[in-house]
CSV table of C-alpha atoms and ligand atoms in Angstrom, one decimal:
chain,number,residue,atom,x,y,z
R,1,MET,CA,220.9,180.2,-47.4
R,2,ARG,CA,221.8,176.9,-45.7
R,3,TYR,CA,221.8,176.3,-42.0
R,4,ILE,CA,224.1,174.1,-39.9
R,5,SER,CA,223.9,172.7,-36.4
R,6,THR,CA,226.3,173.9,-33.7
R,7,ARG,CA,227.0,170.2,-32.9
R,8,GLY,CA,227.9,169.2,-36.4
R,9,ALA,CA,226.0,166.0,-36.5
R,10,ALA,CA,222.5,167.0,-37.8
R,11,PRO,CA,221.6,167.5,-41.5
R,12,GLU,CA,222.2,170.9,-43.1
R,13,LEU,CA,218.8,172.5,-43.7
R,14,GLY,CA,217.1,175.3,-45.6
R,15,PHE,CA,215.0,178.0,-43.9
R,16,GLY,CA,211.6,176.2,-43.9
R,17,GLU,CA,213.0,173.2,-42.1
R,18,VAL,CA,215.0,175.3,-39.6
R,19,LEU,CA,211.9,177.3,-38.8
R,20,LEU,CA,209.8,174.2,-38.1
R,21,THR,CA,212.5,172.2,-36.4
R,22,GLY,CA,213.7,174.5,-33.7
R,23,LEU,CA,216.3,172.4,-32.0
R,24,ALA,CA,218.6,170.3,-34.3
R,25,ARG,CA,218.4,166.5,-34.1
R,26,ASP,CA,221.9,166.3,-32.6
R,27,GLY,CA,220.8,168.6,-29.7
R,28,GLY,CA,222.5,171.6,-31.3
R,29,LEU,CA,221.1,175.0,-32.5
R,30,TYR,CA,220.9,176.0,-36.1
R,31,VAL,CA,223.1,178.9,-37.4
R,32,PRO,CA,223.7,180.2,-40.9
R,33,ALA,CA,226.4,178.1,-42.7
R,34,SER,CA,227.9,181.5,-43.4
R,35,TRP,CA,226.6,185.0,-42.6
R,36,PRO,CA,225.7,187.4,-45.3
R,37,ARG,CA,228.4,190.1,-45.2
R,38,TRP,CA,227.4,193.5,-46.2
R,39,LYS,CA,229.8,196.3,-47.1
R,40,ALA,CA,229.6,199.9,-45.7
R,41,GLU,CA,227.8,201.0,-48.9
R,42,ASP,CA,225.1,198.3,-48.5
R,43,TRP,CA,224.4,199.5,-44.9
R,44,ALA,CA,224.4,203.2,-46.1
R,45,ALA,CA,221.8,202.3,-48.7
R,46,LEU,CA,219.4,201.4,-45.9
R,47,ARG,CA,219.4,204.9,-44.3
R,48,GLY,CA,215.9,206.4,-44.0
R,49,LEU,CA,214.0,203.2,-44.6
R,50,SER,CA,210.9,202.6,-42.4
R,51,TYR,CA,211.1,199.8,-39.9
R,52,VAL,CA,209.0,197.4,-42.1
R,53,ASP,CA,211.2,198.1,-45.2
R,54,LEU,CA,214.4,197.7,-43.2
R,55,ALA,CA,213.1,194.4,-41.7
R,56,THR,CA,212.3,193.1,-45.2
R,57,ARG,CA,215.7,194.0,-46.6
R,58,ILE,CA,217.6,192.5,-43.7
R,59,MET,CA,215.6,189.3,-43.3
R,60,HIS,CA,215.1,188.4,-47.0
R,61,PRO,CA,218.5,186.8,-47.5
R,62,PHE,CA,217.7,184.4,-44.6
R,63,VAL,CA,214.3,183.4,-45.8
R,64,SER,CA,214.5,183.6,-49.6
R,65,GLU,CA,213.9,179.9,-49.9
R,66,VAL,CA,210.3,180.2,-48.7
R,67,LEU,CA,209.2,183.8,-49.3
R,68,SER,CA,209.6,186.3,-52.1
R,69,GLU,CA,210.7,189.8,-51.1
R,70,GLY,CA,207.1,191.0,-51.8
R,71,GLU,CA,205.6,188.3,-49.6
R,72,LEU,CA,208.0,189.1,-46.8
R,73,ALA,CA,207.2,192.8,-47.1
R,74,ASP,CA,203.5,192.0,-46.7
R,75,LEU,CA,204.2,189.7,-43.8
R,76,CYS,CA,206.4,192.3,-42.0
R,77,ALA,CA,203.8,195.1,-42.6
R,78,ASP,CA,201.1,192.9,-41.1
R,79,ALA,CA,203.3,191.9,-38.1
R,80,TYR,CA,204.5,195.4,-37.2
R,81,ALA,CA,201.0,196.9,-37.7
R,82,GLU,CA,200.3,195.3,-34.3
R,83,PHE,CA,202.7,197.7,-32.6
R,84,ASP,CA,201.5,200.8,-30.7
R,85,HIS,CA,204.2,203.2,-31.7
R,86,ASP,CA,204.7,204.5,-35.3
R,87,ALA,CA,208.4,204.2,-35.0
R,88,VAL,CA,208.0,200.6,-33.9
R,89,ALA,CA,211.3,200.7,-32.0
R,90,PRO,CA,211.7,204.3,-30.9
R,91,LEU,CA,215.0,205.6,-29.6
R,92,LYS,CA,215.0,208.1,-26.7
R,93,GLN,CA,218.1,210.0,-25.6
R,94,LEU,CA,219.1,209.4,-22.0
R,95,ASP,CA,222.2,211.6,-21.8
R,96,ALA,CA,225.0,213.1,-23.9
R,97,ASN,CA,225.8,210.0,-25.8
R,98,SER,CA,223.5,207.2,-24.6
R,99,TRP,CA,220.1,206.1,-25.8
R,100,LEU,CA,217.2,203.9,-24.8
R,101,MET,CA,215.7,201.7,-27.6
R,102,GLU,CA,212.1,200.9,-26.5
R,103,LEU,CA,211.3,197.4,-27.6
R,104,PHE,CA,208.0,197.2,-25.7
R,105,HIS,CA,205.4,198.6,-28.0
R,106,GLY,CA,204.2,195.2,-29.3
R,107,PRO,CA,201.0,193.4,-28.3
R,108,THR,CA,202.4,191.8,-25.1
R,109,LEU,CA,204.7,194.7,-24.1
R,110,ALA,CA,208.1,193.0,-24.4
R,111,PHE,CA,210.7,192.8,-27.0
R,112,LYS,CA,209.8,189.2,-27.8
R,113,ASP,CA,206.9,190.4,-29.9
R,114,PHE,CA,209.4,191.7,-32.5
R,115,ALA,CA,210.3,188.2,-33.4
R,116,LEU,CA,207.2,186.2,-32.5
R,117,GLN,CA,204.8,188.3,-34.5
R,118,VAL,CA,206.9,187.5,-37.5
R,119,LEU,CA,207.4,183.9,-36.5
R,120,GLY,CA,203.7,183.1,-36.1
R,121,ARG,CA,203.1,184.4,-39.6
R,122,LEU,CA,206.1,182.5,-41.0
R,123,PHE,CA,204.8,179.3,-39.5
R,124,ASP,CA,201.4,179.9,-41.0
R,125,HIS,CA,202.8,180.5,-44.4
R,126,VAL,CA,205.1,177.5,-44.4
R,127,LEU,CA,202.6,175.1,-42.9
R,128,ARG,CA,199.9,176.2,-45.3
R,129,GLU,CA,202.1,175.5,-48.3
R,130,ARG,CA,202.9,172.0,-46.9
R,131,GLY,CA,199.4,171.1,-45.7
R,132,GLU,CA,200.9,170.3,-42.2
R,133,ARG,CA,200.1,170.9,-38.6
R,134,VAL,CA,202.5,171.4,-35.7
R,135,THR,CA,202.5,171.2,-31.9
R,136,ILE,CA,204.5,174.1,-30.5
R,137,VAL,CA,205.9,173.6,-27.0
R,138,GLY,CA,207.8,176.2,-25.1
R,139,ALA,CA,209.2,177.2,-21.7
R,140,THR,CA,208.8,180.7,-20.5
R,141,SER,CA,210.1,182.7,-17.6
R,142,GLY,CA,207.3,185.1,-18.3
R,143,ASP,CA,207.5,187.1,-21.5
R,144,THR,CA,208.2,184.5,-24.2
R,145,GLY,CA,205.0,182.6,-23.3
R,146,SER,CA,202.6,185.5,-23.8
R,147,ALA,CA,204.3,186.7,-27.0
R,148,ALA,CA,204.2,183.2,-28.4
R,149,ILE,CA,200.6,182.7,-27.5
R,150,GLU,CA,199.6,186.0,-29.0
R,151,ALA,CA,201.5,185.1,-32.2
R,152,CYS,CA,199.9,181.6,-32.5
R,153,ARG,CA,196.4,181.9,-31.0
R,154,ASP,CA,193.6,180.7,-33.3
R,155,ARG,CA,196.0,179.7,-36.0
R,156,GLU,CA,194.5,176.6,-37.6
R,157,ALA,CA,197.7,174.6,-38.1
R,158,ILE,CA,199.1,175.1,-34.7
R,159,ASP,CA,198.5,173.8,-31.1
R,160,ILE,CA,200.6,175.6,-28.5
R,161,PHE,CA,201.6,174.4,-25.1
R,162,ILE,CA,203.5,176.8,-22.9
R,163,LEU,CA,205.2,175.9,-19.6
R,164,HIS,CA,205.8,178.5,-16.9
R,165,PRO,CA,207.4,178.1,-13.5
R,166,LYS,CA,204.5,178.2,-11.0
R,167,GLY,CA,204.3,181.4,-9.0
R,168,ARG,CA,207.6,182.8,-10.5
R,169,THR,CA,206.2,185.0,-13.2
R,170,SER,CA,204.7,188.4,-12.5
R,171,GLU,CA,200.9,188.4,-12.3
R,172,VAL,CA,200.6,190.6,-15.4
R,173,GLN,CA,202.9,188.1,-17.2
R,174,ARG,CA,200.8,185.1,-16.1
R,175,ARG,CA,197.5,186.8,-16.9
R,176,GLN,CA,198.7,187.7,-20.4
R,177,MET,CA,199.1,184.0,-21.1
R,178,THR,CA,196.2,182.5,-19.1
R,179,THR,CA,193.5,184.8,-20.1
R,180,VAL,CA,193.7,184.0,-23.8
R,181,GLU,CA,190.6,182.0,-24.6
R,182,SER,CA,191.6,180.3,-27.9
R,183,ALA,CA,191.1,176.6,-28.0
R,184,ASN,CA,194.5,175.9,-29.4
R,185,VAL,CA,196.3,177.5,-26.5
R,186,HIS,CA,197.3,175.5,-23.4
R,187,ASN,CA,199.1,176.9,-20.4
R,188,ILE,CA,200.8,174.7,-17.8
R,189,ALA,CA,202.2,175.9,-14.5
R,190,ILE,CA,205.2,173.6,-13.5
R,191,GLU,CA,206.2,173.1,-9.9
R,192,GLY,CA,209.8,174.2,-10.4
R,193,SER,CA,212.1,176.9,-11.9
R,194,PHE,CA,212.3,178.2,-15.4
R,195,ASP,CA,215.4,175.9,-16.0
R,196,ASP,CA,213.2,173.0,-15.0
R,197,CYS,CA,210.6,174.1,-17.6
R,198,GLN,CA,213.3,174.4,-20.2
R,199,ASP,CA,214.7,171.0,-19.4
R,200,LEU,CA,211.2,169.5,-19.8
R,201,VAL,CA,210.9,171.1,-23.2
R,202,LYS,CA,214.3,169.7,-24.2
R,203,GLY,CA,213.2,166.3,-22.8
R,204,LEU,CA,210.2,166.4,-25.2
R,205,PHE,CA,212.5,167.2,-28.2
R,206,ASN,CA,215.0,164.5,-27.2
R,207,ASP,CA,212.3,161.8,-27.4
R,208,PRO,CA,212.3,161.2,-31.2
R,209,ALA,CA,209.2,159.1,-31.2
R,210,PHE,CA,207.2,161.7,-29.3
R,211,ARG,CA,208.7,164.4,-31.3
R,212,ASP,CA,207.6,162.9,-34.6
R,213,GLU,CA,204.2,161.8,-33.3
R,214,MET,CA,203.3,165.3,-32.2
R,215,ASN,CA,205.2,167.1,-35.0
R,216,LEU,CA,206.9,169.1,-32.3
R,217,SER,CA,208.2,172.6,-33.0
R,218,ALA,CA,209.6,175.4,-30.8
R,219,VAL,CA,209.3,179.1,-30.8
R,220,ASN,CA,211.5,179.7,-27.7
R,221,SER,CA,214.7,181.6,-28.2
R,222,ILE,CA,216.5,178.6,-29.7
R,223,ASN,CA,214.5,179.0,-32.9
R,224,TRP,CA,216.8,180.6,-35.4
R,225,ALA,CA,214.0,182.7,-36.9
R,226,ARG,CA,213.7,184.7,-33.7
R,227,ILE,CA,217.4,185.7,-33.8
R,228,MET,CA,217.0,186.7,-37.4
R,229,ALA,CA,214.0,189.0,-36.7
R,230,GLN,CA,215.9,190.6,-33.7
R,231,ILE,CA,218.8,191.6,-35.9
R,232,VAL,CA,216.6,194.2,-37.5
R,233,TYR,CA,216.3,196.6,-34.5
R,234,TYR,CA,220.0,196.6,-33.9
R,235,ALA,CA,220.6,197.7,-37.4
R,236,HIS,CA,217.7,200.2,-37.1
R,237,ALA,CA,219.3,201.9,-34.1
R,238,ALA,CA,222.9,201.8,-35.4
R,239,ILE,CA,221.9,203.3,-38.8
R,240,ALA,CA,219.9,206.0,-37.0
R,241,LEU,CA,223.0,206.9,-34.9
R,242,GLY,CA,225.3,207.1,-37.9
R,243,ALA,CA,226.3,203.6,-38.9
R,244,PRO,CA,228.1,202.5,-41.1
R,245,ASP,CA,230.2,205.7,-40.6
R,246,ARG,CA,230.1,205.5,-36.9
R,247,GLU,CA,230.4,202.6,-34.4
R,248,VAL,CA,227.8,201.9,-31.8
R,249,ALA,CA,227.7,199.9,-28.6
R,250,PHE,CA,224.7,198.0,-27.2
R,251,ALA,CA,223.7,197.1,-23.6
R,252,VAL,CA,221.3,194.3,-23.4
R,253,PRO,CA,219.6,192.8,-20.3
R,254,THR,CA,220.2,189.1,-20.8
R,255,GLY,CA,218.8,185.8,-19.9
R,256,ASN,CA,218.9,183.1,-22.6
R,257,PHE,CA,221.4,185.1,-24.6
R,258,GLY,CA,219.1,185.3,-27.6
R,259,ASN,CA,218.6,189.1,-27.8
R,260,VAL,CA,222.2,189.9,-27.5
R,261,PHE,CA,223.2,187.2,-29.9
R,262,ALA,CA,221.1,189.0,-32.5
R,263,ALA,CA,223.3,192.1,-32.0
R,264,TYR,CA,226.3,189.8,-32.5
R,265,GLY,CA,224.7,188.6,-35.7
R,266,ALA,CA,224.3,192.2,-36.9
R,267,ARG,CA,228.0,192.6,-36.3
R,268,GLU,CA,228.8,189.4,-38.2
R,269,MET,CA,226.8,190.9,-41.1
R,270,GLY,CA,229.2,193.9,-41.1
R,271,LEU,CA,227.4,196.4,-38.9
R,272,PRO,CA,230.1,198.4,-36.9
R,273,VAL,CA,229.3,197.2,-33.4
R,274,ALA,CA,232.1,198.1,-31.0
R,275,GLN,CA,231.0,196.5,-27.8
R,276,LEU,CA,228.2,194.3,-26.5
R,277,ILE,CA,227.4,194.6,-22.8
R,278,VAL,CA,225.2,192.1,-21.1
R,279,GLY,CA,223.3,192.9,-17.9
R,280,SER,CA,222.5,190.2,-15.4
R,281,ASN,CA,220.6,190.1,-12.1
R,282,GLU,CA,221.8,187.9,-9.3
R,283,ASN,CA,221.6,184.9,-11.7
R,284,ASP,CA,225.0,186.0,-13.0
R,285,ILE,CA,226.4,183.0,-14.9
R,286,LEU,CA,227.2,185.1,-18.0
R,287,THR,CA,228.8,187.9,-16.0
R,288,ARG,CA,231.0,185.4,-14.1
R,289,PHE,CA,232.0,183.9,-17.4
R,290,LEU,CA,232.9,187.3,-18.9
R,291,ASP,CA,234.7,188.5,-15.8
R,292,GLY,CA,236.7,185.4,-15.1
R,293,ASN,CA,235.9,182.5,-17.5
R,294,ASP,CA,233.7,180.9,-14.8
R,295,MET,CA,230.7,179.5,-16.5
R,296,SER,CA,229.3,177.3,-13.8
R,297,VAL,CA,225.7,176.6,-12.9
R,298,ARG,CA,224.4,177.7,-9.5
R,299,ASP,CA,220.9,177.7,-8.1
R,300,VAL,CA,218.4,180.0,-9.6
R,301,HIS,CA,217.2,182.9,-7.5
R,302,ALA,CA,213.9,184.7,-7.9
R,303,THR,CA,214.5,188.4,-8.6
R,304,THR,CA,212.4,191.4,-9.6
R,305,SER,CA,213.6,190.7,-13.2
R,306,PRO,CA,212.1,187.2,-13.6
R,307,SER,CA,212.7,187.0,-17.4
R,308,MET,CA,216.4,186.8,-16.5
R,309,ASP,CA,216.1,184.2,-13.7
R,310,ILE,CA,218.1,181.8,-15.8
R,311,GLN,CA,221.3,179.9,-15.1
R,312,VAL,CA,221.7,178.0,-18.4
R,313,SER,CA,221.6,180.5,-21.4
R,314,SER,CA,220.7,178.2,-24.3
R,315,ASN,CA,221.7,180.6,-27.0
R,316,PHE,CA,225.2,180.9,-25.7
R,317,GLU,CA,226.0,177.7,-27.6
R,318,ARG,CA,225.7,179.7,-30.8
R,319,LEU,CA,228.5,182.0,-29.6
R,320,LEU,CA,230.5,179.1,-28.2
R,321,PHE,CA,230.4,177.5,-31.7
R,322,ASP,CA,232.1,180.5,-33.2
R,323,LEU,CA,234.6,180.8,-30.3
R,324,LEU,CA,235.5,177.1,-31.1
R,325,ASP,CA,236.1,178.1,-34.7
R,326,ARG,CA,232.8,176.5,-35.8
R,327,ASP,CA,233.9,173.0,-34.8
R,328,GLY,CA,230.7,171.1,-34.2
R,329,GLU,CA,232.4,168.2,-32.5
R,330,ALA,CA,234.3,170.4,-30.0
R,331,THR,CA,231.0,172.3,-29.3
R,332,ALA,CA,229.1,169.1,-28.7
R,333,HIS,CA,231.9,167.9,-26.4
R,334,ALA,CA,232.0,171.2,-24.4
R,335,MET,CA,228.2,171.2,-24.0
R,336,GLN,CA,228.2,167.6,-22.8
R,337,THR,CA,230.9,168.4,-20.2
R,338,PHE,CA,228.8,171.5,-19.2
R,339,ARG,CA,225.7,169.4,-18.8
R,340,ALA,CA,227.5,166.6,-16.8
R,341,SER,CA,229.7,168.8,-14.6
R,342,GLY,CA,227.8,172.1,-14.5
R,343,ARG,CA,230.9,173.8,-15.7
R,344,LEU,CA,231.9,174.9,-19.2
R,345,PRO,CA,235.5,174.3,-20.2
R,346,LEU,CA,237.0,177.0,-22.4
R,347,ASP,CA,240.6,177.7,-22.9
R,348,GLU,CA,242.0,181.1,-21.9
R,349,ALA,CA,242.7,182.3,-25.5
R,350,ARG,CA,239.1,181.7,-26.7
R,351,TRP,CA,237.7,183.2,-23.6
R,352,HIS,CA,239.8,186.3,-24.1
R,353,ARG,CA,238.5,186.6,-27.6
R,354,ALA,CA,234.9,186.7,-26.2
R,355,THR,CA,235.8,189.5,-23.8
R,356,GLN,CA,237.2,191.7,-26.5
R,357,LEU,CA,233.6,192.2,-27.7
R,358,PHE,CA,231.5,191.3,-24.7
R,359,ALA,CA,231.4,192.7,-21.2
R,360,GLY,CA,229.0,191.8,-18.4
R,361,GLY,CA,227.6,193.5,-15.3
R,362,ARG,CA,225.6,192.0,-12.5
R,363,PHE,CA,223.1,194.0,-10.4
R,364,THR,CA,221.0,193.3,-7.4
R,365,ASP,CA,217.3,194.0,-7.1
R,366,ALA,CA,218.1,197.0,-4.9
R,367,GLU,CA,220.6,198.4,-7.5
R,368,ALA,CA,218.0,197.9,-10.3
R,369,GLY,CA,215.4,199.7,-8.1
R,370,ALA,CA,217.7,202.6,-7.5
R,371,ALA,CA,218.4,202.9,-11.2
R,372,ILE,CA,214.6,203.0,-11.9
R,373,ALA,CA,214.3,206.0,-9.5
R,374,GLY,CA,217.5,207.7,-10.8
R,375,VAL,CA,216.6,207.4,-14.5
R,376,LEU,CA,213.0,208.6,-13.8
R,377,GLU,CA,214.3,211.7,-12.0
R,378,ALA,CA,217.0,212.5,-14.5
R,379,THR,CA,215.1,211.8,-17.7
R,380,GLY,CA,211.4,211.2,-17.0
R,381,GLU,CA,211.7,207.7,-18.5
R,382,LEU,CA,210.1,204.9,-16.4
R,383,LEU,CA,212.1,201.7,-16.8
R,384,ASP,CA,211.1,198.2,-15.9
R,385,PRO,CA,213.6,196.2,-13.7
R,386,HIS,CA,215.1,194.3,-16.7
R,387,SER,CA,215.6,197.5,-18.7
R,388,ALA,CA,217.2,199.2,-15.6
R,389,ILE,CA,219.7,196.4,-15.4
R,390,GLY,CA,220.6,196.9,-19.1
R,391,VAL,CA,221.1,200.6,-18.6
R,392,LEU,CA,223.2,200.1,-15.5
R,393,ALA,CA,225.4,197.5,-17.3
R,394,GLY,CA,225.9,199.9,-20.2
R,395,TRP,CA,226.8,202.8,-18.0
R,396,THR,CA,229.3,200.9,-15.8
R,397,LYS,CA,230.9,198.7,-18.5
R,398,ARG,CA,231.1,200.8,-21.6
R,399,ARG,CA,234.7,201.1,-22.8
R,400,ASP,CA,234.5,204.2,-24.9
R,401,PRO,CA,232.1,207.1,-24.0
R,402,ALA,CA,232.7,208.6,-27.4
R,403,ILE,CA,230.9,205.7,-29.0
R,404,PRO,CA,227.1,206.0,-28.8
R,405,LEU,CA,225.6,203.5,-26.4
R,406,VAL,CA,222.1,202.1,-26.9
R,407,SER,CA,220.5,200.3,-24.0
R,408,VAL,CA,217.6,198.2,-25.0
R,409,ALA,CA,214.4,198.5,-22.9
R,410,THR,CA,213.0,194.9,-23.1
R,411,ALA,CA,209.7,195.3,-21.3
R,412,HIS,CA,207.1,197.9,-20.6
R,413,PRO,CA,207.2,199.0,-16.9
R,414,ALA,CA,203.5,198.1,-16.5
R,415,LYS,CA,204.5,194.4,-16.8
R,416,PHE,CA,206.2,194.7,-13.4
R,417,PRO,CA,204.1,197.3,-11.6
R,418,ASP,CA,204.9,196.2,-8.1
R,419,ALA,CA,208.7,196.3,-8.5
R,420,VAL,CA,208.5,199.6,-10.3
R,421,GLU,CA,206.2,201.2,-7.8
R,422,ALA,CA,208.4,200.0,-4.9
R,423,ALA,CA,211.5,201.5,-6.6
R,424,CYS,CA,210.2,204.9,-7.5
R,425,GLY,CA,206.8,205.4,-6.0
R,426,ARG,CA,205.0,205.6,-9.3
R,427,ARG,CA,202.7,202.9,-10.4
R,428,PRO,CA,202.9,202.4,-14.2
R,429,GLN,CA,199.6,202.0,-16.0
R,430,LEU,CA,198.9,199.3,-18.6
R,431,PRO,CA,198.2,200.6,-22.1
R,432,GLU,CA,194.5,200.8,-23.1
R,433,ARG,CA,194.3,197.5,-24.9
R,434,LEU,CA,195.2,195.6,-21.7
R,435,ALA,CA,193.4,197.8,-19.2
R,436,ASP,CA,190.9,195.0,-18.2
R,437,LEU,CA,193.5,192.3,-17.9
R,438,PHE,CA,192.7,191.8,-14.2
R,439,GLU,CA,189.1,191.2,-14.8
R,440,ARG,CA,189.6,188.5,-17.5
R,441,GLU,CA,189.1,184.8,-16.6
R,442,GLU,CA,192.3,182.6,-16.3
R,443,ARG,CA,192.7,179.1,-17.6
R,444,TYR,CA,195.7,176.9,-17.0
R,445,SER,CA,196.7,173.4,-15.6
R,446,GLU,CA,199.2,172.7,-12.8
R,447,MET,CA,201.7,169.9,-13.1
R,448,ARG,CA,204.7,168.3,-11.3
R,449,ASN,CA,208.1,168.5,-12.9
R,450,ASN,CA,207.7,165.2,-14.7
R,451,LEU,CA,208.2,164.5,-18.4
R,452,GLY,CA,205.8,161.5,-18.6
R,453,ASP,CA,202.9,163.5,-17.1
R,454,LEU,CA,203.6,166.3,-19.6
R,455,GLN,CA,203.7,164.0,-22.6
R,456,ALA,CA,200.4,162.5,-21.6
R,457,MET,CA,198.8,165.9,-21.2
R,458,ILE,CA,200.1,167.0,-24.7
R,459,ARG,CA,198.9,163.8,-26.3
R,460,ALA,CA,195.4,164.3,-24.8
R,461,ASN,CA,195.1,167.8,-25.9
R,462,ASN,CA,196.5,168.3,-29.4
R,463,ARG,CA,195.3,167.8,-32.9
R,464,ALA,CA,198.6,166.9,-34.6
R,465,GLY,CA,198.2,164.1,-37.1
R,466,ALA,CA,194.7,165.3,-38.0
R,467,PRO,CA,194.8,166.8,-41.5
R,468,ALA,CA,195.2,170.6,-41.5
Z,1,LIG,C1,213.2,187.5,-22.4
Z,1,LIG,C2,213.6,188.7,-21.7
Z,1,LIG,C3,214.9,189.1,-21.5
Z,1,LIG,C4,216.0,188.1,-21.8
Z,1,LIG,O1,216.2,188.0,-23.2
Z,1,LIG,P1,217.1,186.8,-23.7
Z,1,LIG,O2,217.0,186.9,-25.2
Z,1,LIG,O3,216.6,185.6,-23.1
Z,1,LIG,O4,218.5,187.1,-23.3
Z,1,LIG,C5,215.2,190.3,-20.9
Z,1,LIG,N1,214.2,191.1,-20.5
Z,1,LIG,C6,212.9,190.8,-20.8
Z,1,LIG,C7,211.8,191.8,-20.3
Z,1,LIG,C8,212.5,189.6,-21.4
Z,1,LIG,O5,211.2,189.4,-21.6
């Protein structure tokens, strides 16, 4: 499989390069040159497979350049052995025709473990074969950081630097990052918002000399391999609910558009996905786009669902590329206009095409809180605020109640204990393996929102260039 950049001016690459590169050299994001398209009988043949076997089958076409099917199967078995639930991504029924897919049974209690546990191992494999080292940099609004750190800690060929917006993650989220003692892990609290952190990371990548000197790499949601690994659980749920003979709809609490883009990818591969519903908090750029073709940047507001406190959803560019009929030049132009003016230009016909598949719902903290209480009372399920927004979006925006709806629960409620307790009076408990999180010692630096300071800090603290 070959990969192309959404901006059309970077070299076409194979999987190994795409994995290590993250952002393309022209500022675009890598996508498959063409999606594998599976027929109904191909999907039907996947019925009854374990999560690990399904993951192997679905991901292998994307990675066959660097891993045999056997090697990939071992890697997946190892990655998903870290999960606490035997089903890996259990489905729970919420009402007559809607389900919750719990994606929080991984080591850091958020869906990001699904991709990052695979990614850390893929990096290790590819770097070992090449005898190389990388410096991984990433921005997190809370959950990516801990999942990335957990996936990369103590790996000999990797140094990892994770930026988080100071004071804007939950305490559990921060502690999951800052209490990791490994010498190759560096946490930096930036005085600014998540978008500021994301801009700093982009700034590092857009400096070619620094990028080469540090052998920079990214594991944030622009990395293609994350999308790939996330396709698996959509297929898993759809097949469990009757695909390919039956359509399914998904509701996804959305920030950077990575998770829901994986559902779109599953559909591109031929899975019968009838509708994709994105849930937003008050940072509702995607919902404004889907409601009225208004993709314009506003200030970021802090909410009880901090992993979605985002105004610029980087993965949206992958969908935009398809909406623009995969014209890289047009995508680059639209993104430049967006960057310069804060407003994405898209003609009415293309926007309309997007709204045939996607819908969006925006919910306040109070609405999310009421949903947490309501779902607990009706079903006994305790949701975190992100997952509650997904469920609400699904319930209010689904087009056809006869089509099974799967809402994805993206985080364990115990990651956001204060918001959950305030909403429903019950304080969720951390699972056993994290029970002493609040006693562990924290380690992180604080920094102004300044690219030069950040570069100096990374130079001083990494081992890139030294032989692996
Ligand atoms: C990262 C995250 C999201 C947003 O996912 P995207 O892929 O950025 O859209 C939603 N909920 C939780 C709990 C997250 O950690």
